[in-house]
Amino acid sequence: QVQLVESGGGLVQAGDSLRLSCAASGRTFSVYAMAWFRQAPGKEREFAAAISWAGGSTYYADSVKGRFAISRDNAKNTVSLLMNSLKPEDTAVYFCAGSQSNLGTTQAAMSRRLYDTWGQGTQVTVSS
């Protein structure tokens, strides 16, 4: 099983961009589908984006589609989330997650139960 460590969070202004990174330890990273979830204060953790194990398929929540881009580098055991045109409502703790399942569809990728490995999270705060 892999272990995940997120980085790259911070305080930015509305309209700015930010790139989050998730470093994975373990030899089996490449067989994991990876995702980013986020949790705002007082709200449930919600899906943001996911990518298949080979990187050929990506999935996005409607709220971030067109603004966020997920990518991975299996040679470096990393997955990234580039966030553009940030809004105050994007403020949340962002979590990296890994799944040994085949995601298949956006609806499947959105399910937290599909993911068995989670990082500790990184705070993103967007000021207006």
PDB file of C-alpha atoms in Angstrom:
ATOM      1  CA  GLN A   1       0.000   0.000   0.000  1.00  0.00           C
ATOM      2  CA  VAL A   2       1.204   3.492  -0.763  1.00  0.00           C
ATOM      3  CA  GLN A   3       1.488   6.418   1.625  1.00  0.00           C
ATOM      4  CA  LEU A   4       0.515   9.867   0.401  1.00  0.00           C
ATOM      5  CA  VAL A   5       1.820  13.321   1.355  1.00  0.00           C
ATOM      6  CA  GLU A   6       0.284  16.490  -0.038  1.00  0.00           C
ATOM      7  CA  SER A   7       2.002  19.843  -0.485  1.00  0.00           C
ATOM      8  CA  GLY A   8       1.529  23.169  -2.228  1.00  0.00           C
ATOM      9  CA  GLY A   9      -1.385  24.638  -0.333  1.00  0.00           C
ATOM     10  CA  GLY A  10      -1.467  28.243   0.773  1.00  0.00           C
ATOM     11  CA  LEU A  11      -3.267  31.575   0.810  1.00  0.00           C
ATOM     12  CA  VAL A  12      -4.056  33.119  -2.562  1.00  0.00           C
ATOM     13  CA  GLN A  13      -6.388  35.734  -3.992  1.00  0.00           C
ATOM     14  CA  ALA A  14      -9.418  35.086  -6.139  1.00  0.00           C
ATOM     15  CA  GLY A  15      -8.380  34.570  -9.748  1.00  0.00           C
ATOM     16  CA  ASP A  16      -4.948  33.235  -8.847  1.00  0.00           C
ATOM     17  CA  SER A  17      -3.555  29.803  -9.668  1.00  0.00           C
ATOM     18  CA  LEU A  18      -2.077  27.177  -7.383  1.00  0.00           C
ATOM     19  CA  ARG A  19      -0.562  23.748  -7.946  1.00  0.00           C
ATOM     20  CA  LEU A  20      -0.953  20.994  -5.395  1.00  0.00           C
ATOM     21  CA  SER A  21       1.305  17.973  -5.373  1.00  0.00           C
ATOM     22  CA  CYS A  22       0.940  14.554  -3.819  1.00  0.00           C
ATOM     23  CA  ALA A  23       4.007  12.392  -3.323  1.00  0.00           C
ATOM     24  CA  ALA A  24       3.508   8.668  -2.966  1.00  0.00           C
ATOM     25  CA  SER A  25       5.818   6.154  -1.391  1.00  0.00           C
ATOM     26  CA  GLY A  26       5.703   2.521  -2.349  1.00  0.00           C
ATOM     27  CA  ARG A  27       6.424   0.534  -5.454  1.00  0.00           C
ATOM     28  CA  THR A  28       2.825   0.032  -6.509  1.00  0.00           C
ATOM     29  CA  PHE A  29       1.862   3.670  -7.113  1.00  0.00           C
ATOM     30  CA  SER A  30       1.401   3.123 -10.823  1.00  0.00           C
ATOM     31  CA  VAL A  31      -1.472   0.681 -10.312  1.00  0.00           C
ATOM     32  CA  TYR A  32      -3.455   3.159  -8.249  1.00  0.00           C
ATOM     33  CA  ALA A  33      -6.060   5.478  -9.651  1.00  0.00           C
ATOM     34  CA  MET A  34      -5.589   8.807  -7.895  1.00  0.00           C
ATOM     35  CA  ALA A  35      -7.928  11.589  -6.895  1.00  0.00           C
ATOM     36  CA  TRP A  36      -8.219  14.885  -5.109  1.00  0.00           C
ATOM     37  CA  PHE A  37     -11.022  15.518  -2.672  1.00  0.00           C
ATOM     38  CA  ARG A  38     -11.647  18.639  -0.636  1.00  0.00           C
ATOM     39  CA  GLN A  39     -13.393  19.506   2.588  1.00  0.00           C
ATOM     40  CA  ALA A  40     -14.543  22.989   3.512  1.00  0.00           C
ATOM     41  CA  PRO A  41     -15.275  23.929   7.141  1.00  0.00           C
ATOM     42  CA  GLY A  42     -18.554  22.438   8.279  1.00  0.00           C
ATOM     43  CA  LYS A  43     -19.057  20.507   5.053  1.00  0.00           C
ATOM     44  CA  GLU A  44     -18.593  16.943   3.926  1.00  0.00           C
ATOM     45  CA  ARG A  45     -15.565  15.885   1.962  1.00  0.00           C
ATOM     46  CA  GLU A  46     -16.306  16.194  -1.740  1.00  0.00           C
ATOM     47  CA  PHE A  47     -14.744  14.942  -4.936  1.00  0.00           C
ATOM     48  CA  ALA A  48     -12.742  17.359  -7.081  1.00  0.00           C
ATOM     49  CA  ALA A  49     -10.801  15.373  -9.688  1.00  0.00           C
ATOM     50  CA  ALA A  50      -9.433  11.915 -10.454  1.00  0.00           C
ATOM     51  CA  ILE A  51      -7.078  10.259 -12.906  1.00  0.00           C
ATOM     52  CA  SER A  52      -6.725   6.644 -14.007  1.00  0.00           C
ATOM     53  CA  TRP A  53      -3.639   4.600 -13.193  1.00  0.00           C
ATOM     54  CA  ALA A  54      -2.061   5.220 -16.606  1.00  0.00           C
ATOM     55  CA  GLY A  55      -3.233   8.811 -16.824  1.00  0.00           C
ATOM     56  CA  GLY A  56      -5.343   8.232 -19.890  1.00  0.00           C
ATOM     57  CA  SER A  57      -8.649   9.137 -18.270  1.00  0.00           C
ATOM     58  CA  THR A  58      -9.518  12.091 -16.070  1.00  0.00           C
ATOM     59  CA  TYR A  59     -12.679  12.938 -14.185  1.00  0.00           C
ATOM     60  CA  TYR A  60     -13.832  16.253 -12.723  1.00  0.00           C
ATOM     61  CA  ALA A  61     -16.567  17.587 -10.536  1.00  0.00           C
ATOM     62  CA  ASP A  62     -18.748  20.112 -12.312  1.00  0.00           C
ATOM     63  CA  SER A  63     -17.656  22.784  -9.845  1.00  0.00           C
ATOM     64  CA  VAL A  64     -14.020  22.611 -10.993  1.00  0.00           C
ATOM     65  CA  LYS A  65     -14.336  21.480 -14.604  1.00  0.00           C
ATOM     66  CA  GLY A  66     -12.507  23.840 -16.943  1.00  0.00           C
ATOM     67  CA  ARG A  67     -10.511  25.392 -14.092  1.00  0.00           C
ATOM     68  CA  PHE A  68      -8.646  22.455 -12.513  1.00  0.00           C
ATOM     69  CA  ALA A  69      -6.376  19.946 -14.216  1.00  0.00           C
ATOM     70  CA  ILE A  70      -5.145  16.696 -12.683  1.00  0.00           C
ATOM     71  CA  SER A  71      -2.013  14.960 -13.912  1.00  0.00           C
ATOM     72  CA  ARG A  72       0.390  12.265 -12.760  1.00  0.00           C
ATOM     73  CA  ASP A  73       3.968  11.191 -13.264  1.00  0.00           C
ATOM     74  CA  ASN A  74       4.339   7.495 -12.478  1.00  0.00           C
ATOM     75  CA  ALA A  75       8.107   7.679 -12.864  1.00  0.00           C
ATOM     76  CA  LYS A  76       8.239  10.210 -10.016  1.00  0.00           C
ATOM     77  CA  ASN A  77       5.330   8.767  -8.015  1.00  0.00           C
ATOM     78  CA  THR A  78       3.482  12.061  -7.989  1.00  0.00           C
ATOM     79  CA  VAL A  79       0.055  13.375  -8.827  1.00  0.00           C
ATOM     80  CA  SER A  80      -0.670  17.078  -9.217  1.00  0.00           C
ATOM     81  CA  LEU A  81      -3.682  19.332  -9.273  1.00  0.00           C
ATOM     82  CA  LEU A  82      -3.325  22.619 -11.132  1.00  0.00           C
ATOM     83  CA  MET A  83      -6.010  25.008  -9.969  1.00  0.00           C
ATOM     84  CA  ASN A  84      -6.721  28.077 -12.079  1.00  0.00           C
ATOM     85  CA  SER A  85      -9.174  30.944 -11.648  1.00  0.00           C
ATOM     86  CA  LEU A  86      -9.544  30.160  -7.984  1.00  0.00           C
ATOM     87  CA  LYS A  87     -12.661  31.311  -6.163  1.00  0.00           C
ATOM     88  CA  PRO A  88     -13.324  31.863  -2.456  1.00  0.00           C
ATOM     89  CA  GLU A  89     -15.603  28.812  -2.550  1.00  0.00           C
ATOM     90  CA  ASP A  90     -12.570  26.693  -3.442  1.00  0.00           C
ATOM     91  CA  THR A  91     -11.294  27.266   0.092  1.00  0.00           C
ATOM     92  CA  ALA A  92     -10.884  23.860   1.730  1.00  0.00           C
ATOM     93  CA  VAL A  93      -8.466  21.243   2.910  1.00  0.00           C
ATOM     94  CA  TYR A  94      -7.439  19.237  -0.141  1.00  0.00           C
ATOM     95  CA  PHE A  95      -6.798  15.522   0.202  1.00  0.00           C
ATOM     96  CA  CYS A  96      -4.984  13.178  -2.115  1.00  0.00           C
ATOM     97  CA  ALA A  97      -6.466   9.673  -2.336  1.00  0.00           C
ATOM     98  CA  GLY A  98      -5.576   6.404  -4.014  1.00  0.00           C
ATOM     99  CA  SER A  99      -7.743   3.564  -5.265  1.00  0.00           C
ATOM    100  CA  GLN A 100      -6.875   0.106  -6.555  1.00  0.00           C
ATOM    101  CA  SER A 101     -10.185  -0.016  -8.388  1.00  0.00           C
ATOM    102  CA  ASN A 102     -10.935   0.849 -11.969  1.00  0.00           C
ATOM    103  CA  LEU A 103     -12.736   4.198 -11.883  1.00  0.00           C
ATOM    104  CA  GLY A 104     -14.592   3.850 -15.178  1.00  0.00           C
ATOM    105  CA  THR A 105     -16.989   6.745 -14.862  1.00  0.00           C
ATOM    106  CA  THR A 106     -17.104  10.135 -13.151  1.00  0.00           C
ATOM    107  CA  GLN A 107     -19.898   8.880 -10.918  1.00  0.00           C
ATOM    108  CA  ALA A 108     -17.734   5.992  -9.740  1.00  0.00           C
ATOM    109  CA  ALA A 109     -14.688   8.211  -9.290  1.00  0.00           C
ATOM    110  CA  MET A 110     -16.689  10.500  -7.004  1.00  0.00           C
ATOM    111  CA  SER A 111     -17.310   7.789  -4.420  1.00  0.00           C
ATOM    112  CA  ARG A 112     -15.095   8.109  -1.344  1.00  0.00           C
ATOM    113  CA  ARG A 113     -15.627   4.406  -0.617  1.00  0.00           C
ATOM    114  CA  LEU A 114     -13.587   3.565  -3.700  1.00  0.00           C
ATOM    115  CA  TYR A 115     -10.416   4.983  -2.150  1.00  0.00           C
ATOM    116  CA  ASP A 116      -8.442   3.072   0.438  1.00  0.00           C
ATOM    117  CA  THR A 117      -5.448   5.352   0.878  1.00  0.00           C
ATOM    118  CA  TRP A 118      -5.577   8.988   1.979  1.00  0.00           C
ATOM    119  CA  GLY A 119      -3.101  11.746   2.691  1.00  0.00           C
ATOM    120  CA  GLN A 120      -3.298  14.171   5.611  1.00  0.00           C
ATOM    121  CA  GLY A 121      -4.421  17.123   3.515  1.00  0.00           C
ATOM    122  CA  THR A 122      -3.159  20.585   2.618  1.00  0.00           C
ATOM    123  CA  GLN A 123      -5.023  23.838   3.280  1.00  0.00           C
ATOM    124  CA  VAL A 124      -6.015  26.082   0.399  1.00  0.00           C
ATOM    125  CA  THR A 125      -7.476  29.474   1.252  1.00  0.00           C
ATOM    126  CA  VAL A 126      -8.766  31.833  -1.425  1.00  0.00           C
ATOM    127  CA  SER A 127      -9.447  35.405  -0.383  1.00  0.00           C
ATOM    128  CA  SER A 128     -11.901  37.629  -2.224  1.00  0.00           C
TER     129      SER A 128
END
